[in-house]
CSV table of C-alpha atoms and ligand atoms in Angstrom, one decimal:
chain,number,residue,atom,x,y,z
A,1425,UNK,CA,7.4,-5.4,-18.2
A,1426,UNK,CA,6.5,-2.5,-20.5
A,1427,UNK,CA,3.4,-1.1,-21.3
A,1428,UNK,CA,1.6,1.8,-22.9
A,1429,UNK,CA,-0.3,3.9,-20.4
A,1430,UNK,CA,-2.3,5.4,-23.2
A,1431,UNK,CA,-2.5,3.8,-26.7
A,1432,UNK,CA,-4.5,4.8,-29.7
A,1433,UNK,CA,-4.4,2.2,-32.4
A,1434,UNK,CA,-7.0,1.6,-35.0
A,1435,UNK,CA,-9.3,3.7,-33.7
A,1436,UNK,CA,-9.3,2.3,-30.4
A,1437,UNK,CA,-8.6,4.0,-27.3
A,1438,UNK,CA,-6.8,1.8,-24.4
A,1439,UNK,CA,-5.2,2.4,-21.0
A,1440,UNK,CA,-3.4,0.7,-18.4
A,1441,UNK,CA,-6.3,0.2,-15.6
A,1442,UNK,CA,-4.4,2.3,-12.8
A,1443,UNK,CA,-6.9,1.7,-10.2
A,1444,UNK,CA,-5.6,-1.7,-8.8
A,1445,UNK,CA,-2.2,-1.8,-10.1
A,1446,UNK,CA,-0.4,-3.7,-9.4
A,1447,UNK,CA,-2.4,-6.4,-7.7
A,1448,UNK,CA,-4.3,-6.6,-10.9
A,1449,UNK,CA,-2.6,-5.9,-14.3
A,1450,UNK,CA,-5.2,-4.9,-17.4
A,1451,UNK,CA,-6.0,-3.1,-20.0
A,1452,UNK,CA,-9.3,-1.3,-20.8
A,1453,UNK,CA,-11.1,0.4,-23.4
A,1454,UNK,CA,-13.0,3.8,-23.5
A,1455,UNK,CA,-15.5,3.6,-26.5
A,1456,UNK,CA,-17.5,6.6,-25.5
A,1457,UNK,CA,-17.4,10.0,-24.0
A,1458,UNK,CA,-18.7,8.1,-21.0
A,1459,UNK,CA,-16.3,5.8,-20.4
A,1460,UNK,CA,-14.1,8.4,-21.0
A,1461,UNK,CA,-15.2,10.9,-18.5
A,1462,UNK,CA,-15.4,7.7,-16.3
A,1463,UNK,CA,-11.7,6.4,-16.4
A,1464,UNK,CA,-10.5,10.1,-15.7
A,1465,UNK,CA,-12.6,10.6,-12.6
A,1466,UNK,CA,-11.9,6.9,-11.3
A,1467,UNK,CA,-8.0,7.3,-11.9
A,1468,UNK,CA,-8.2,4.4,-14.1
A,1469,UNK,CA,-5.7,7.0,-16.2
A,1470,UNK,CA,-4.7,9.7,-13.9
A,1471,UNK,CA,-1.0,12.3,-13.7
A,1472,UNK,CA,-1.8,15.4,-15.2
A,1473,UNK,CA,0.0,15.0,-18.8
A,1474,UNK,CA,-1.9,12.0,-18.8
A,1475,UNK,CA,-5.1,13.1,-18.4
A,1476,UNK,CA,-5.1,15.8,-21.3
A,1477,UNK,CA,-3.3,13.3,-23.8
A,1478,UNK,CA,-6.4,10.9,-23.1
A,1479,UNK,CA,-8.8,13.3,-23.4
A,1480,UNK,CA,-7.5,14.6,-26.6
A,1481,UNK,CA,-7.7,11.1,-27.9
A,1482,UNK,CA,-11.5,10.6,-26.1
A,1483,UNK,CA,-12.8,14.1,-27.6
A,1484,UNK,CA,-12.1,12.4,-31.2
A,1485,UNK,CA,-13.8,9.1,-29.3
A,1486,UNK,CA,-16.5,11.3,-28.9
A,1487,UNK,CA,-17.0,13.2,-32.3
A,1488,UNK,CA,-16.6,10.1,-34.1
A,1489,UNK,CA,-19.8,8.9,-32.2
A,1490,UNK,CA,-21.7,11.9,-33.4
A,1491,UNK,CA,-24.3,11.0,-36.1
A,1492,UNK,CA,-24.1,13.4,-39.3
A,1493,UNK,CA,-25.3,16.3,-38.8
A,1494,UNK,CA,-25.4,20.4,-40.0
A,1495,UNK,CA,-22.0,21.7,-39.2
A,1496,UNK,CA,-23.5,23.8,-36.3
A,1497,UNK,CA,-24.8,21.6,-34.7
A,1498,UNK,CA,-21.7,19.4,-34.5
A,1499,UNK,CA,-20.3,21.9,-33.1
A,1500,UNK,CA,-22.6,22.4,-30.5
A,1501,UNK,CA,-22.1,18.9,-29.9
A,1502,UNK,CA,-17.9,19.2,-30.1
A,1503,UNK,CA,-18.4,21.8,-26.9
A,1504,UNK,CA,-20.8,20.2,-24.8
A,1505,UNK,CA,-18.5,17.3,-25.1
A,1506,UNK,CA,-15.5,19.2,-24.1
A,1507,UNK,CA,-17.2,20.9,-21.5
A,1508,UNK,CA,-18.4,17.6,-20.1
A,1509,UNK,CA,-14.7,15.7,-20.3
A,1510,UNK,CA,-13.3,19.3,-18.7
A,1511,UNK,CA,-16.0,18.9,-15.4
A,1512,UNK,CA,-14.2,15.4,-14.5
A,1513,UNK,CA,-11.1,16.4,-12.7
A,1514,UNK,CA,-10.8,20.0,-12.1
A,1515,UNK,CA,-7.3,20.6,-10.7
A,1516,UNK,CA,-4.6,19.1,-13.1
A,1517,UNK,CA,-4.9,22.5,-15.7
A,1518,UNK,CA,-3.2,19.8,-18.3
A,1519,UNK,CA,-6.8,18.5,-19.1
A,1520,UNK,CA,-8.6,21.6,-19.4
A,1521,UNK,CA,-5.9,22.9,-21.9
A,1522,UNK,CA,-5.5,20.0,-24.4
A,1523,UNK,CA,-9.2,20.1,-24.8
A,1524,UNK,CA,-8.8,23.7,-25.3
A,1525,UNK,CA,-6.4,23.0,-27.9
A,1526,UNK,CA,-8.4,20.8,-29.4
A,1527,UNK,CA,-11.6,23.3,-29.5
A,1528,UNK,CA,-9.1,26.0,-31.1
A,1529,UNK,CA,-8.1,23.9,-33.8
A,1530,UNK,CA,-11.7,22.5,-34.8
A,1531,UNK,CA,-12.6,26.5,-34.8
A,1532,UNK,CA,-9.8,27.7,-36.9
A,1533,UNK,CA,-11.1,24.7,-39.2
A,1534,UNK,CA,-14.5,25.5,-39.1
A,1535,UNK,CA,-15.5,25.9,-42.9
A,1536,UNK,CA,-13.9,22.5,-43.6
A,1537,UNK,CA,-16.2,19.4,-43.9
A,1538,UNK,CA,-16.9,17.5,-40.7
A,1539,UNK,CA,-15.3,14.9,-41.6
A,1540,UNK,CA,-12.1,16.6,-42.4
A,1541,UNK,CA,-12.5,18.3,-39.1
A,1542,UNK,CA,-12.3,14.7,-37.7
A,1543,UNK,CA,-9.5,14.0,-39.3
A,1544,UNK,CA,-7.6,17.3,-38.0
A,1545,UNK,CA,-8.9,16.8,-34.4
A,1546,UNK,CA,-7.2,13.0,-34.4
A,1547,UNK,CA,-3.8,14.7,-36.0
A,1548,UNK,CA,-3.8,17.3,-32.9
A,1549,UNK,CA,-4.5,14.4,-30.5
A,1550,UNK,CA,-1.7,12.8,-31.6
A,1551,UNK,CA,0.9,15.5,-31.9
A,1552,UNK,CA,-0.2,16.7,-28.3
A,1553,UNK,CA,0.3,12.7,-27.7
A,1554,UNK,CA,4.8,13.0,-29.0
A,1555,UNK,CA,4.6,16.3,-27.6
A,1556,UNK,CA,4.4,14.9,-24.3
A,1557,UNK,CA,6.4,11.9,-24.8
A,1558,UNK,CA,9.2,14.1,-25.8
A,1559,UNK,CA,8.2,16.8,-23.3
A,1560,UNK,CA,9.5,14.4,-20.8
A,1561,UNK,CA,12.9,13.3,-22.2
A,1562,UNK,CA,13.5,16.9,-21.8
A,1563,UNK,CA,12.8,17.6,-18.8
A,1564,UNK,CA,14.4,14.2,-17.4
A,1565,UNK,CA,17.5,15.4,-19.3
A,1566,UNK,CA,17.5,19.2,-17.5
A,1567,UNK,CA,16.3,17.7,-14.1
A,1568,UNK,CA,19.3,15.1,-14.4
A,1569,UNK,CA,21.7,18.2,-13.5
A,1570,UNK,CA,20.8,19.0,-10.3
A,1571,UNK,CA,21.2,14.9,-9.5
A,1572,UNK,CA,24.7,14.2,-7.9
A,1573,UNK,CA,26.2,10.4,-7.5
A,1574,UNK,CA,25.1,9.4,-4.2
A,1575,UNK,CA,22.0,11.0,-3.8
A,1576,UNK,CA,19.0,9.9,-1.9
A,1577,UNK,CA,15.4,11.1,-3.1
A,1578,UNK,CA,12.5,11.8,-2.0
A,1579,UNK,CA,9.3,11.7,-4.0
A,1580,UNK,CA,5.4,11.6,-3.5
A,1581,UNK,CA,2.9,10.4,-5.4
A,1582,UNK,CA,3.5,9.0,-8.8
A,1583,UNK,CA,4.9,11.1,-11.3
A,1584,UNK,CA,6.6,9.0,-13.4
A,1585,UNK,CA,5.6,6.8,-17.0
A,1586,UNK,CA,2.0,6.0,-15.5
A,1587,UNK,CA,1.5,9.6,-15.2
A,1588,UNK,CA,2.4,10.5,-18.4
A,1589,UNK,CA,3.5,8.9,-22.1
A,1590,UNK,CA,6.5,9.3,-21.6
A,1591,UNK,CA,8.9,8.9,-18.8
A,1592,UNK,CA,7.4,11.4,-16.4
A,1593,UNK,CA,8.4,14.4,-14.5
A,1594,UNK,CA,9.6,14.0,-11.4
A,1595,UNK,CA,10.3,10.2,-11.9
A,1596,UNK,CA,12.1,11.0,-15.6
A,1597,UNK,CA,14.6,13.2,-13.3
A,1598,UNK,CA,15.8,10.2,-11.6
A,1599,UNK,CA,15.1,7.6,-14.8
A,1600,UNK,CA,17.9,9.8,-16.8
A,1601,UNK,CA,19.9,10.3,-13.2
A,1602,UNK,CA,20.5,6.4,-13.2
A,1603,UNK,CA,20.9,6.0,-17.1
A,1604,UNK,CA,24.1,8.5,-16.6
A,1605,UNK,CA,25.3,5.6,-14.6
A,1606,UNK,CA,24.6,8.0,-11.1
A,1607,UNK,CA,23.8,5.8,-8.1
A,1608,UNK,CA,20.6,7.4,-6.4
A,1609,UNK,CA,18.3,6.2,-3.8
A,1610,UNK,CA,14.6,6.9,-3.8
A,1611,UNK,CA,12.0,7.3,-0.9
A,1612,UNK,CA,8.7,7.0,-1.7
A,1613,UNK,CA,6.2,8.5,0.5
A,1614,UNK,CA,2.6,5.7,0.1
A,1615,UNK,CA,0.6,8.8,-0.7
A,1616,UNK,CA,-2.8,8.0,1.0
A,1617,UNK,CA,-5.0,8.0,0.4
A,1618,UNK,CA,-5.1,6.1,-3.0
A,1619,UNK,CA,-1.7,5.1,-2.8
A,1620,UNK,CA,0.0,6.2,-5.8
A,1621,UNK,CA,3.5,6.1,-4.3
A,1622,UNK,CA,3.2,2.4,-3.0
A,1623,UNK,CA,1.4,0.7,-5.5
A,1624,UNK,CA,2.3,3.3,-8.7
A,1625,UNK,CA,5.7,4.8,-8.0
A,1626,UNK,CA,7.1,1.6,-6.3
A,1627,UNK,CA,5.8,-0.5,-9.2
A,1628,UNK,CA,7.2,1.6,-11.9
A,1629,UNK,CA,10.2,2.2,-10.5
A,1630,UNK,CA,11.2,-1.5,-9.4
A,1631,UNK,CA,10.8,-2.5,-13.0
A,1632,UNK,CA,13.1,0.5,-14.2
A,1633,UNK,CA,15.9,-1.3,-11.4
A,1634,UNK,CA,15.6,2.1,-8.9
A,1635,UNK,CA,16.9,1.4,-6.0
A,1636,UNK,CA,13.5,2.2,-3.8
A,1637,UNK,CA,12.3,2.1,-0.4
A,1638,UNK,CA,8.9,2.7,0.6
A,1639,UNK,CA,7.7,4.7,3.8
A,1640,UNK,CA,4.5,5.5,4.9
A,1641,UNK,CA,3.8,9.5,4.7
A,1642,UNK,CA,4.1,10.1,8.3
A,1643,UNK,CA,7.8,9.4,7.9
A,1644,UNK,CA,9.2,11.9,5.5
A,1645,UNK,CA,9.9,14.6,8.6
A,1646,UNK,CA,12.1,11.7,10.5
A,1647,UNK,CA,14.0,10.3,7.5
A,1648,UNK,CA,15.3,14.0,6.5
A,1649,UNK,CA,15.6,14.5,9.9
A,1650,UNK,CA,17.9,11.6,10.0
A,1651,UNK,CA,19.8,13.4,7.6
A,1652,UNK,CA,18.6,10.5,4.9
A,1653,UNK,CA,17.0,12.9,2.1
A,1654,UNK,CA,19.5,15.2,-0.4
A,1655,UNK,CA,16.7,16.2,-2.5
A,1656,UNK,CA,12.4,15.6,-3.3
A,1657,UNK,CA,11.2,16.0,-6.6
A,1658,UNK,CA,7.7,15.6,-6.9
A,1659,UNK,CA,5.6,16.5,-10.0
A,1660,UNK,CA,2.4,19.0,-10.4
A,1661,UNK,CA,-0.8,19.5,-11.5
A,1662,UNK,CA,-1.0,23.2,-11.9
A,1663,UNK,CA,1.8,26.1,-11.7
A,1664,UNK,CA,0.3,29.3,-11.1
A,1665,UNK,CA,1.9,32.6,-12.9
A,1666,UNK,CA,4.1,33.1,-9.9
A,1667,UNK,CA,5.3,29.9,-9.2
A,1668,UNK,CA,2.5,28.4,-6.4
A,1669,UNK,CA,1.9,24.8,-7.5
A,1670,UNK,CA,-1.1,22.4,-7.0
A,1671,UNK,CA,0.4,18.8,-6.5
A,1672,UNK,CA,-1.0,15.8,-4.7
A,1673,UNK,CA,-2.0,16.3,-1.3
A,1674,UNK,CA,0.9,16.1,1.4
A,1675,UNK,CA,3.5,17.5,-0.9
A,1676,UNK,CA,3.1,21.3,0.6
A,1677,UNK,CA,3.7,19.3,3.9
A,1678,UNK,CA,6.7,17.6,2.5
A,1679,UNK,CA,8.0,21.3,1.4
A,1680,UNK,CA,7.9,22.4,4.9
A,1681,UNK,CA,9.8,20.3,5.9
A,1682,UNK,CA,12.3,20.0,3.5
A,1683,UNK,CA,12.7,24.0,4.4
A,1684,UNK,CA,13.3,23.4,7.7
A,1685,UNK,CA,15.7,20.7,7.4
A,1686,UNK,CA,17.3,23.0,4.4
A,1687,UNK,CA,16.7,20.0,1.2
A,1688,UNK,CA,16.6,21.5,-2.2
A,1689,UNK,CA,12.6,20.9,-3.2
A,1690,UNK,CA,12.0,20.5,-7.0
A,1691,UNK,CA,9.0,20.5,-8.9
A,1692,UNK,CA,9.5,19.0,-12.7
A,1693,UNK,CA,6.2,19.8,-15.0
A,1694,UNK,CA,6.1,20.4,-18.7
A,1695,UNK,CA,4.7,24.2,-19.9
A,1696,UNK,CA,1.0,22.0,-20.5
A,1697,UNK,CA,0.8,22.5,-16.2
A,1698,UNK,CA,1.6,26.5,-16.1
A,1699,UNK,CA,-1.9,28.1,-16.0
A,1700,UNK,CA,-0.5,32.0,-16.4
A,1701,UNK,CA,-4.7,33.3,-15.9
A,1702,UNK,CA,-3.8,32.6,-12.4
A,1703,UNK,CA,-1.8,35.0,-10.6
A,1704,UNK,CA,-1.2,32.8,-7.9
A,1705,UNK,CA,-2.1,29.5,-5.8
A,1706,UNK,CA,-5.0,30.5,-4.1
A,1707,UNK,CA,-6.6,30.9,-7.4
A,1708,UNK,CA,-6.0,27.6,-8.5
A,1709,UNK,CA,-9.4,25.1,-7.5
A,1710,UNK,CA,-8.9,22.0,-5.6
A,1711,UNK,CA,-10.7,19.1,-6.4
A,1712,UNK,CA,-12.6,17.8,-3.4
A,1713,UNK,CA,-13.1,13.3,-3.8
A,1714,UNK,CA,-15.0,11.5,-1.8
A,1715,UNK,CA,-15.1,10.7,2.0
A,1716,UNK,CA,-14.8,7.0,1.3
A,1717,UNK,CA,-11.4,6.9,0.2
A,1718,UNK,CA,-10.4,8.2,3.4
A,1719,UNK,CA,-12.0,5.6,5.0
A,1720,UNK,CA,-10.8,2.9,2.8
A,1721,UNK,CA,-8.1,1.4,1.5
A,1722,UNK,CA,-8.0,-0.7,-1.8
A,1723,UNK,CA,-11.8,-0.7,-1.7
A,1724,UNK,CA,-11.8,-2.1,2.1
A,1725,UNK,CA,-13.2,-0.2,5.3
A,1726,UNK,CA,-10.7,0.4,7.9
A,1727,UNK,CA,-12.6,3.1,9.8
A,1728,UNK,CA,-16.1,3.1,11.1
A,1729,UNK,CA,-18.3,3.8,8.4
A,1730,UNK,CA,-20.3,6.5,9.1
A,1731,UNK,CA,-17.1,8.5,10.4
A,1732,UNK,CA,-17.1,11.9,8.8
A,1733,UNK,CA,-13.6,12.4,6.2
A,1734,UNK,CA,-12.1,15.0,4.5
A,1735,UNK,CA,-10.6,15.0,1.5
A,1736,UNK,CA,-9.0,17.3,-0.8
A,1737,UNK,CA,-7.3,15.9,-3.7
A,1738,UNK,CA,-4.8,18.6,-4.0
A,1739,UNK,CA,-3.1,21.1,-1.9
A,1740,UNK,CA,-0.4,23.9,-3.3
A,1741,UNK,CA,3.3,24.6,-2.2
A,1742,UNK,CA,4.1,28.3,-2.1
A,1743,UNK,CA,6.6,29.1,-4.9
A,1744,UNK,CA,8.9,30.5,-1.8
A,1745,UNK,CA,9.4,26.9,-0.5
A,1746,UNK,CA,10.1,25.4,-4.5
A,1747,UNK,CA,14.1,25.6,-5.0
A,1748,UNK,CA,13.5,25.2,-8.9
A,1749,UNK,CA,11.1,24.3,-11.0
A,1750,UNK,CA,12.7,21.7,-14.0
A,1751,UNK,CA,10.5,22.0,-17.3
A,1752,UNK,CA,11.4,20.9,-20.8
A,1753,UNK,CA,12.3,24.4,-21.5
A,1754,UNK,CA,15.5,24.0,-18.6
A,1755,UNK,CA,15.2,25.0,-15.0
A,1756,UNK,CA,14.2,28.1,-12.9
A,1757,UNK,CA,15.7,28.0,-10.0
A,1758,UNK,CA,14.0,30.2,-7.2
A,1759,UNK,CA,10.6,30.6,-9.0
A,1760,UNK,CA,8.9,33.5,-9.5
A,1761,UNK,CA,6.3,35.7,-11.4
A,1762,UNK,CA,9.1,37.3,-13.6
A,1763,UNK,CA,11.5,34.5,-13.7
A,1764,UNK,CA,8.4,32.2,-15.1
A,1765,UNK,CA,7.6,35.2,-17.5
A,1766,UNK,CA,10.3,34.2,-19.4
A,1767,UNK,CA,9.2,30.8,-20.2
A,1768,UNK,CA,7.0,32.3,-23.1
A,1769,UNK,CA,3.9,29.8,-22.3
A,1770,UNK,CA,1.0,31.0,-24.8
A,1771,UNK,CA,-2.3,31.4,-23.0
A,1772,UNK,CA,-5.1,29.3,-25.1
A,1773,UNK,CA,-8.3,31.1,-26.1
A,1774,UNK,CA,-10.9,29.2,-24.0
B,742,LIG,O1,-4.7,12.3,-8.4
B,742,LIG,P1,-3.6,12.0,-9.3
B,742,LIG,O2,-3.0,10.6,-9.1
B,742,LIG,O3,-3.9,12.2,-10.8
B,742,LIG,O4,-2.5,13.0,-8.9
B,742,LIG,C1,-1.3,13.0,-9.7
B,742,LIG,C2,-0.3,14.0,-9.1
B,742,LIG,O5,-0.5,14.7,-8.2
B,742,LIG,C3,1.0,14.1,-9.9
B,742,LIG,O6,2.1,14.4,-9.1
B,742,LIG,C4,0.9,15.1,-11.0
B,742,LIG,O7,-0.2,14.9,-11.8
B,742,LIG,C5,2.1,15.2,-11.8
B,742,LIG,S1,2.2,13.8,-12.9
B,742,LIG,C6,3.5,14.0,-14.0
């Protein structure tokens, strides 16, 4: 089965519902800057390219909605808006920088009439839209390197086509890995607690023929202790200047121990997750989600109520435990403040 995690077609914006793949298969619409703040703090769309291509695409959602107005006052209306879509997930930097691409090219635009700002804002949307698409190719193609016949995997989470437009990060790796005809094996960790190794990764990843196998998280020491693992590529949500990156909680855990049992640990992200205002990870903010998805799985209680949870969204692997960082500009290996320098990712005015 194919599908389109994010399409924009006729003036309608639809995902792939994400939150009960793959028990339930639909597609759903966001028609307003409510529905679109909603689908990106649900998860209904969710992976960090993901997020900023939709709310690209929802911004224009938005503006379109706008009744006609005095040009400052739309505006006014373009940044609240923004600032709004920005508040929903505050970790994956992807989100916060499409929008600000978006802002900077309705400024630069400003003497133009509104409806030609339109216009522009939909154009951007959609190039940051093939950007990413392409974005991934690239890095799949550079990550594909480092992948040797034979090798077992490990990954977390799901970075792959549901987390993107394209093929993904970490997943596109291993997608181009097995097009070159290499035979790999993939672990996937279940990532709990929303699951987005067993019910995202595995799903995706069956489809594309990957030879999976699915473990629960509390596994990952024992299989590479087995000697099981070669490599884990994971994706991220935000790459501070000197290389510290936010992913899904439990991959700084499965760095650990990929040190001790001495596995190469690769991150693959496109330059849309290097946030260089940062100097490192303990600057970057981790989003903090609700107690009850600790205490639940697919919607259903399986600890007392009224137990108390914690749960951080995020967590961030020192760049001193990430063997190379893959990007669709090639690979760093060893990351590091100077090394990344080189990379040349512009800061947006914000
Ligand atoms: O909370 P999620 O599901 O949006 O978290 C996603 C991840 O952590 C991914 O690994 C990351 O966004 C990279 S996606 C290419």
């Amino acid at each position: 089965m194919r599908f389109n995690t994010i399409q924009y077609k006729k003036g309608r914006l639809t995902i792939i519902d994400q939150r009960m793949l793959p028990l339930k298969i639909r597609t759903i619409e966001a028609d307003s800057i409510k529905d679109v703040y909603s689908c990106i703090q649900t998860l209904a769309v969710r992976g960090a390219p993901a997020i900023g291509v939709f709310a690209a695409y929802g911004l224009v959602i938005g503006v379109k909605k706008l009744k006609p107005a005095e040009k400052k006052y739309f505006f006014k209306q373009l940044f609240r808006i923004i600032d709004y879509l920005k508040s929903s997930r505050p970790t994956a930097v992807n989100l916060s920088w499409a929008l600000d691409r978006m802002k900077n090219v309705a400024c630069d635009n400003y003497a133009k009439k509104i409806s030609t700002i339109t216009g522009i804002l939909l154009k951007e949307a959609k190039v940051i839209h093939r950007e990413d698409k392409a974005q991934c190719e690239k890095i799949g193609a550079h990550g594909a390197k480092l992948i040797k016949n034979g090798d077992a995997i490990l990954t977390h989470c799901n970075a792959g086509c549901l987390a993107t437009t394209g093929s993904g990060t970490a997943l596109a790796v291993i997608y181009k890995a097995k097009q070159q005809g290499k035979k790999i094996n993939v672990y996937i960790d279940e990532t709990r607690p929303l699951l987005q190794g067993a019910r995202l990764s595995a799903w995706e990843m069956q489809q594309r023929g990957v030879d999976i196998t699915l473990i629960c998280d509390n596994m990952s020491g024992f299989i590479m202790k087995q000697g099981k693992v070669d490599k884990v590529i994971v994706g991220a949500d935000r790459i501070a200047r000197n290389g510290d990156t936010a992913n899904k909680i439990g991959t700084y855990s499965l760095a650990v121990l990929a040190k001790a049992h001495n596995i190469p640990f690769y991150v693959a992200a496109p330059s849309s997750t290097f946030d260089f205002t940062l100097k490192n990870g303990r600057e970057i903010p981790i989003e903090q989600r609700s107690q009850e998805e600790v205490k639940k799985i697919m919607n259903v209680y399986h600890a007392p109520k009224k137990v108390k949870a914690y749960n951080p969204a995020f967590d961030i692997t020192p760049a001193d435990y990430i063997s190379a960082i893959i990007t669709e500009k090639g690979v760093i290996e060893r990351p590091c403040s100077r090394k990344l320098k080189r990379l040349n990712v512009k800061t947006l005015k914000r």
